[in-house]
Amino acid sequence: EAQVTQNPRYLITVTGKKLTVTCSQNMNHEYMSWYRQDPGLGLRQIYYSMNVEVTDKGDVPEGYKVSRKEKRNFPLILESPSPNQTSLYFCASSLVTGKRNTEAFFGQGTRLTVV
Amino acid sequence: AQSVTQPDIHITVSEGASLELRCNYSYGATPYLFWYVQSPGQGLQLLLKYFSGDTLVQGIKGFEAEFKRSQSSFNLRKPSVHWSDAAEYFCAVVPMNTGFQKLVFGTGTRLLVSP
Protein backbone atom coordinates (compact mmCIF):
# COMPACT_ATOMS: atom_id res chain seq x y z
CA GLU A 1 0.00 0.00 0.00
CA ALA A 2 1.29 3.44 -0.97
CA GLN A 3 1.76 5.49 2.14
CA VAL A 4 3.64 8.09 4.11
CA THR A 5 4.47 6.94 7.63
CA GLN A 6 5.27 9.27 10.49
CA ASN A 7 6.46 8.34 13.95
CA PRO A 8 5.59 8.94 16.64
CA ARG A 9 1.92 9.93 16.36
CA TYR A 10 1.95 11.65 19.71
CA LEU A 11 4.85 13.08 21.67
CA ILE A 12 5.10 15.10 24.86
CA THR A 13 8.55 16.44 25.65
CA VAL A 14 10.27 19.06 27.75
CA THR A 15 11.85 22.30 26.61
CA GLY A 16 15.36 21.82 25.27
CA LYS A 17 15.32 18.04 24.87
CA LYS A 18 16.31 17.14 21.32
CA LEU A 19 13.83 15.07 19.38
CA THR A 20 13.38 13.59 15.94
CA VAL A 21 10.16 12.87 14.10
CA THR A 22 10.63 10.30 11.38
CA CYS A 23 8.95 10.25 8.00
CA SER A 24 9.16 7.51 5.42
CA GLN A 25 7.43 7.02 2.06
CA ASN A 26 7.27 3.93 -0.15
CA MET A 27 6.28 5.59 -3.44
CA ASN A 28 9.77 6.52 -4.68
CA HIS A 29 8.78 10.19 -4.60
CA GLU A 30 11.47 12.80 -5.12
CA TYR A 31 9.76 15.61 -3.26
CA MET A 32 9.17 15.51 0.49
CA SER A 33 8.19 18.25 2.88
CA TRP A 34 7.22 19.03 6.44
CA TYR A 35 4.31 21.20 7.54
CA ARG A 36 3.01 22.39 10.84
CA GLN A 37 -0.69 22.95 11.40
CA ASP A 38 -1.89 25.51 13.90
CA PRO A 39 -5.48 26.69 14.52
CA GLY A 40 -6.45 29.55 12.25
CA LEU A 41 -3.19 29.36 10.31
CA GLY A 42 -3.70 26.31 8.13
CA LEU A 43 -0.61 24.34 7.15
CA ARG A 44 2.69 26.13 6.86
CA GLN A 45 5.72 24.62 5.23
CA ILE A 46 8.79 24.14 7.42
CA TYR A 47 11.32 22.52 5.06
CA TYR A 48 11.21 20.67 1.80
CA SER A 49 13.49 18.43 -0.21
CA MET A 50 13.58 18.05 -3.97
CA ASN A 51 15.73 14.92 -3.81
CA VAL A 52 18.48 13.18 -1.86
CA GLU A 53 20.87 15.67 -0.26
CA VAL A 54 18.78 18.60 -1.57
CA THR A 55 16.84 20.49 1.09
CA ASP A 56 15.56 24.04 1.43
CA LYS A 57 13.72 26.25 3.87
CA GLY A 58 9.99 26.72 3.73
CA ASP A 59 8.05 29.51 5.35
CA VAL A 60 8.70 28.72 9.03
CA PRO A 61 12.11 26.95 9.29
CA GLU A 62 13.37 28.53 12.52
CA GLY A 63 14.10 25.95 15.22
CA TYR A 64 14.00 22.97 12.86
CA LYS A 65 16.49 20.89 10.92
CA VAL A 66 16.04 18.21 8.29
CA SER A 67 18.17 15.76 6.38
CA ARG A 68 17.63 13.68 3.26
CA LYS A 69 20.24 10.95 3.14
CA GLU A 70 17.92 8.42 1.50
CA LYS A 71 15.10 8.99 -0.94
CA ARG A 72 12.46 7.37 1.23
CA ASN A 73 13.26 9.12 4.56
CA PHE A 74 12.99 12.75 5.61
CA PRO A 75 13.33 13.19 9.38
CA LEU A 76 12.46 16.42 11.16
CA ILE A 77 14.82 17.38 13.97
CA LEU A 78 14.14 19.79 16.79
CA GLU A 79 17.51 20.43 18.42
CA SER A 80 16.11 22.43 21.34
CA PRO A 81 12.31 22.36 21.34
CA SER A 82 10.39 25.27 22.80
CA PRO A 83 6.72 25.57 23.75
CA ASN A 84 5.94 27.59 20.61
CA GLN A 85 6.75 24.47 18.61
CA THR A 86 3.77 22.71 20.14
CA SER A 87 1.78 21.85 17.03
CA LEU A 88 0.48 19.17 14.70
CA TYR A 89 3.12 18.16 12.18
CA PHE A 90 2.59 16.56 8.79
CA CYS A 91 5.04 15.01 6.42
CA ALA A 92 4.14 14.86 2.74
CA SER A 93 5.64 13.42 -0.41
CA SER A 94 4.91 13.91 -4.07
CA LEU A 95 6.15 13.04 -7.52
CA VAL A 96 7.81 15.84 -9.43
CA THR A 97 7.56 15.48 -13.19
CA GLY A 98 9.21 18.01 -15.47
CA LYS A 99 9.87 20.09 -12.35
CA ARG A 100 6.12 20.25 -11.73
CA ASN A 101 4.83 19.07 -8.40
CA THR A 102 1.88 16.75 -8.55
CA GLU A 103 -0.50 15.88 -5.75
CA ALA A 104 0.95 15.47 -2.28
CA PHE A 105 0.39 12.42 -0.08
CA PHE A 106 0.30 13.07 3.62
CA GLY A 107 1.22 11.13 6.69
CA GLN A 108 -1.18 10.73 9.61
CA GLY A 109 0.40 13.54 11.58
CA THR A 110 2.44 13.89 14.76
CA ARG A 111 0.97 15.85 17.61
CA LEU A 112 3.84 17.38 19.54
CA THR A 113 3.51 19.06 22.91
CA VAL A 114 6.50 20.88 24.41
CA VAL A 115 6.17 21.73 28.10
CA ALA B 1 0.48 39.71 -1.46
CA GLN B 2 0.28 36.25 -2.94
CA SER B 3 -2.05 34.08 -0.94
CA VAL B 4 -4.82 31.53 -0.76
CA THR B 5 -7.97 32.69 1.01
CA GLN B 6 -10.74 30.62 2.50
CA PRO B 7 -13.10 33.27 3.87
CA ASP B 8 -15.29 30.95 5.92
CA ILE B 9 -13.75 29.57 9.11
CA HIS B 10 -16.82 27.48 9.98
CA ILE B 11 -19.85 26.42 7.98
CA THR B 12 -22.84 24.48 9.25
CA VAL B 13 -25.01 22.61 6.77
CA SER B 14 -27.99 20.37 7.33
CA GLU B 15 -27.61 16.79 6.22
CA GLY B 16 -28.94 16.45 2.70
CA ALA B 17 -28.48 20.12 1.87
CA SER B 18 -26.05 21.41 -0.72
CA LEU B 19 -22.61 22.73 0.12
CA GLU B 20 -20.26 25.30 -1.34
CA LEU B 21 -16.89 26.12 0.19
CA ARG B 22 -15.10 29.15 -1.14
CA CYS B 23 -11.48 29.50 -2.16
CA ASN B 24 -9.77 32.47 -3.78
CA TYR B 25 -6.16 32.86 -4.76
CA SER B 26 -4.04 35.85 -5.63
CA TYR B 27 -1.25 34.84 -7.97
CA GLY B 28 -0.32 36.42 -11.24
CA ALA B 29 -0.56 33.25 -13.24
CA THR B 30 -3.05 30.47 -12.69
CA PRO B 31 -1.55 27.99 -10.26
CA TYR B 32 -2.34 24.33 -9.89
CA LEU B 33 -5.35 24.04 -7.57
CA PHE B 34 -6.28 21.39 -5.02
CA TRP B 35 -8.84 20.61 -2.35
CA TYR B 36 -7.89 18.42 0.59
CA VAL B 37 -10.05 17.07 3.41
CA GLN B 38 -8.90 16.35 6.94
CA SER B 39 -11.15 14.16 9.04
CA PRO B 40 -10.73 14.32 12.83
CA GLY B 41 -7.45 12.75 13.89
CA GLN B 42 -6.50 11.95 10.31
CA GLY B 43 -4.06 13.18 7.74
CA LEU B 44 -5.04 15.06 4.62
CA GLN B 45 -6.72 13.32 1.72
CA LEU B 46 -6.88 14.76 -1.78
CA LEU B 47 -10.44 15.38 -2.97
CA LEU B 48 -9.69 16.80 -6.41
CA LYS B 49 -7.21 18.83 -8.40
CA TYR B 50 -7.12 21.21 -11.37
CA PHE B 51 -4.14 21.62 -13.64
CA SER B 52 -5.72 22.76 -16.90
CA GLY B 53 -8.59 21.97 -19.27
CA ASP B 54 -12.21 21.54 -18.22
CA THR B 55 -12.98 24.05 -15.50
CA LEU B 56 -15.43 21.76 -13.72
CA VAL B 57 -13.51 19.07 -11.90
CA GLN B 58 -14.99 15.93 -10.39
CA GLY B 59 -13.46 14.42 -7.29
CA ILE B 60 -13.97 11.65 -4.83
CA LYS B 61 -16.87 11.31 -2.37
CA GLY B 62 -19.25 13.18 -4.70
CA PHE B 63 -17.38 16.49 -4.57
CA GLU B 64 -16.75 18.80 -7.49
CA ALA B 65 -15.04 22.15 -7.91
CA GLU B 66 -15.25 24.87 -10.50
CA PHE B 67 -12.30 26.97 -11.58
CA LYS B 68 -13.23 30.54 -12.52
CA ARG B 69 -10.27 32.46 -13.88
CA SER B 70 -12.10 35.81 -13.90
CA GLN B 71 -12.79 35.50 -10.18
CA SER B 72 -9.54 33.75 -9.21
CA SER B 73 -11.70 31.19 -7.47
CA PHE B 74 -11.86 27.44 -7.06
CA ASN B 75 -14.97 26.71 -5.03
CA LEU B 76 -15.80 23.24 -3.77
CA ARG B 77 -19.35 21.93 -4.04
CA LYS B 78 -21.42 18.93 -3.13
CA PRO B 79 -25.14 18.61 -3.97
CA SER B 80 -26.14 16.64 -0.87
CA VAL B 81 -24.05 16.56 2.28
CA HIS B 82 -23.75 13.44 4.43
CA TRP B 83 -22.95 13.43 8.14
CA SER B 84 -19.62 11.76 7.33
CA ASP B 85 -18.56 14.87 5.40
CA ALA B 86 -18.02 16.75 8.66
CA ALA B 87 -14.32 17.61 8.53
CA GLU B 88 -11.91 20.41 7.81
CA TYR B 89 -11.38 21.33 4.18
CA PHE B 90 -8.27 22.97 2.80
CA CYS B 91 -7.79 24.67 -0.50
CA ALA B 92 -4.20 24.58 -1.73
CA VAL B 93 -2.25 25.87 -4.70
CA VAL B 94 1.07 25.17 -6.36
CA PRO B 95 2.05 28.60 -7.72
CA MET B 96 3.78 28.96 -11.04
CA ASN B 97 6.38 31.32 -9.59
CA THR B 98 7.78 28.53 -7.42
CA GLY B 99 8.40 26.40 -10.47
CA PHE B 100 5.29 24.47 -9.52
CA GLN B 101 7.23 23.05 -6.60
CA LYS B 102 5.61 24.43 -3.47
CA LEU B 103 2.17 23.64 -2.07
CA VAL B 104 0.57 26.63 -0.32
CA PHE B 105 -2.51 26.11 1.87
CA GLY B 106 -5.43 28.24 2.85
CA THR B 107 -6.40 28.46 6.50
CA GLY B 108 -9.14 25.88 6.18
CA THR B 109 -12.92 25.71 6.58
CA ARG B 110 -14.45 23.48 9.22
CA LEU B 111 -17.68 21.88 8.05
CA LEU B 112 -20.29 20.93 10.61
CA VAL B 113 -23.26 18.81 9.54
CA SER B 114 -26.46 19.10 11.51
CA PRO B 115 -29.13 16.34 11.59
Tab-separated table of C-alpha atoms in Angstrom, chain A residues 20-106:
chain	number	residue	atom	x	y	z
A	20	THR	CA	13.385	13.587	15.937
A	21	VAL	CA	10.163	12.872	14.103
A	22	THR	CA	10.635	10.304	11.379
A	23	CYS	CA	8.950	10.245	7.996
A	24	SER	CA	9.156	7.505	5.419
A	25	GLN	CA	7.432	7.025	2.057
A	26	ASN	CA	7.266	3.933	-0.151
A	27	MET	CA	6.276	5.592	-3.435
A	28	ASN	CA	9.766	6.516	-4.681
A	29	HIS	CA	8.780	10.188	-4.603
A	30	GLU	CA	11.469	12.802	-5.118
A	31	TYR	CA	9.755	15.611	-3.257
A	32	MET	CA	9.168	15.512	0.493
A	33	SER	CA	8.187	18.255	2.880
A	34	TRP	CA	7.224	19.032	6.443
A	35	TYR	CA	4.309	21.204	7.537
A	36	ARG	CA	3.006	22.387	10.840
A	37	GLN	CA	-0.693	22.953	11.397
A	38	ASP	CA	-1.894	25.509	13.902
A	39	PRO	CA	-5.484	26.688	14.522
A	40	GLY	CA	-6.446	29.546	12.249
A	41	LEU	CA	-3.187	29.365	10.305
A	42	GLY	CA	-3.701	26.308	8.131
A	43	LEU	CA	-0.613	24.340	7.147
A	44	ARG	CA	2.685	26.130	6.856
A	45	GLN	CA	5.722	24.623	5.232
A	46	ILE	CA	8.794	24.138	7.417
A	47	TYR	CA	11.321	22.521	5.059
A	48	TYR	CA	11.208	20.669	1.805
A	49	SER	CA	13.486	18.432	-0.209
A	50	MET	CA	13.579	18.052	-3.970
A	51	ASN	CA	15.728	14.924	-3.810
A	52	VAL	CA	18.478	13.179	-1.861
A	53	GLU	CA	20.871	15.671	-0.264
A	54	VAL	CA	18.775	18.605	-1.573
A	55	THR	CA	16.836	20.494	1.090
A	56	ASP	CA	15.560	24.041	1.426
A	57	LYS	CA	13.717	26.251	3.867
A	58	GLY	CA	9.993	26.718	3.728
A	59	ASP	CA	8.047	29.505	5.352
A	60	VAL	CA	8.701	28.715	9.034
A	61	PRO	CA	12.108	26.947	9.289
A	62	GLU	CA	13.371	28.527	12.525
A	63	GLY	CA	14.103	25.954	15.218
A	64	TYR	CA	14.001	22.968	12.859
A	65	LYS	CA	16.490	20.885	10.916
A	66	VAL	CA	16.044	18.208	8.294
A	67	SER	CA	18.167	15.757	6.379
A	68	ARG	CA	17.627	13.676	3.259
A	69	LYS	CA	20.236	10.945	3.141
A	70	GLU	CA	17.920	8.424	1.498
A	71	LYS	CA	15.101	8.995	-0.937
A	72	ARG	CA	12.456	7.374	1.233
A	73	ASN	CA	13.262	9.119	4.556
A	74	PHE	CA	12.986	12.751	5.612
A	75	PRO	CA	13.330	13.186	9.382
A	76	LEU	CA	12.458	16.420	11.159
A	77	ILE	CA	14.818	17.376	13.965
A	78	LEU	CA	14.138	19.786	16.786
A	79	GLU	CA	17.507	20.432	18.416
A	80	SER	CA	16.112	22.433	21.342
A	81	PRO	CA	12.312	22.361	21.341
A	82	SER	CA	10.393	25.268	22.795
A	83	PRO	CA	6.716	25.568	23.755
A	84	ASN	CA	5.941	27.593	20.615
A	85	GLN	CA	6.753	24.470	18.615
A	86	THR	CA	3.771	22.712	20.137
A	87	SER	CA	1.781	21.850	17.032
A	88	LEU	CA	0.480	19.166	14.704
A	89	TYR	CA	3.116	18.164	12.183
A	90	PHE	CA	2.592	16.558	8.794
A	91	CYS	CA	5.038	15.007	6.418
A	92	ALA	CA	4.140	14.858	2.742
A	93	SER	CA	5.637	13.419	-0.405
A	94	SER	CA	4.907	13.915	-4.075
A	95	LEU	CA	6.149	13.043	-7.516
A	96	VAL	CA	7.814	15.838	-9.433
A	97	THR	CA	7.564	15.477	-13.194
A	98	GLY	CA	9.210	18.005	-15.468
A	99	LYS	CA	9.865	20.095	-12.348
A	100	ARG	CA	6.116	20.254	-11.730
A	101	ASN	CA	4.826	19.065	-8.402
A	102	THR	CA	1.880	16.753	-8.553
A	103	GLU	CA	-0.500	15.880	-5.751
A	104	ALA	CA	0.954	15.471	-2.277
A	105	PHE	CA	0.386	12.416	-0.078
A	106	PHE	CA	0.303	13.075	3.623
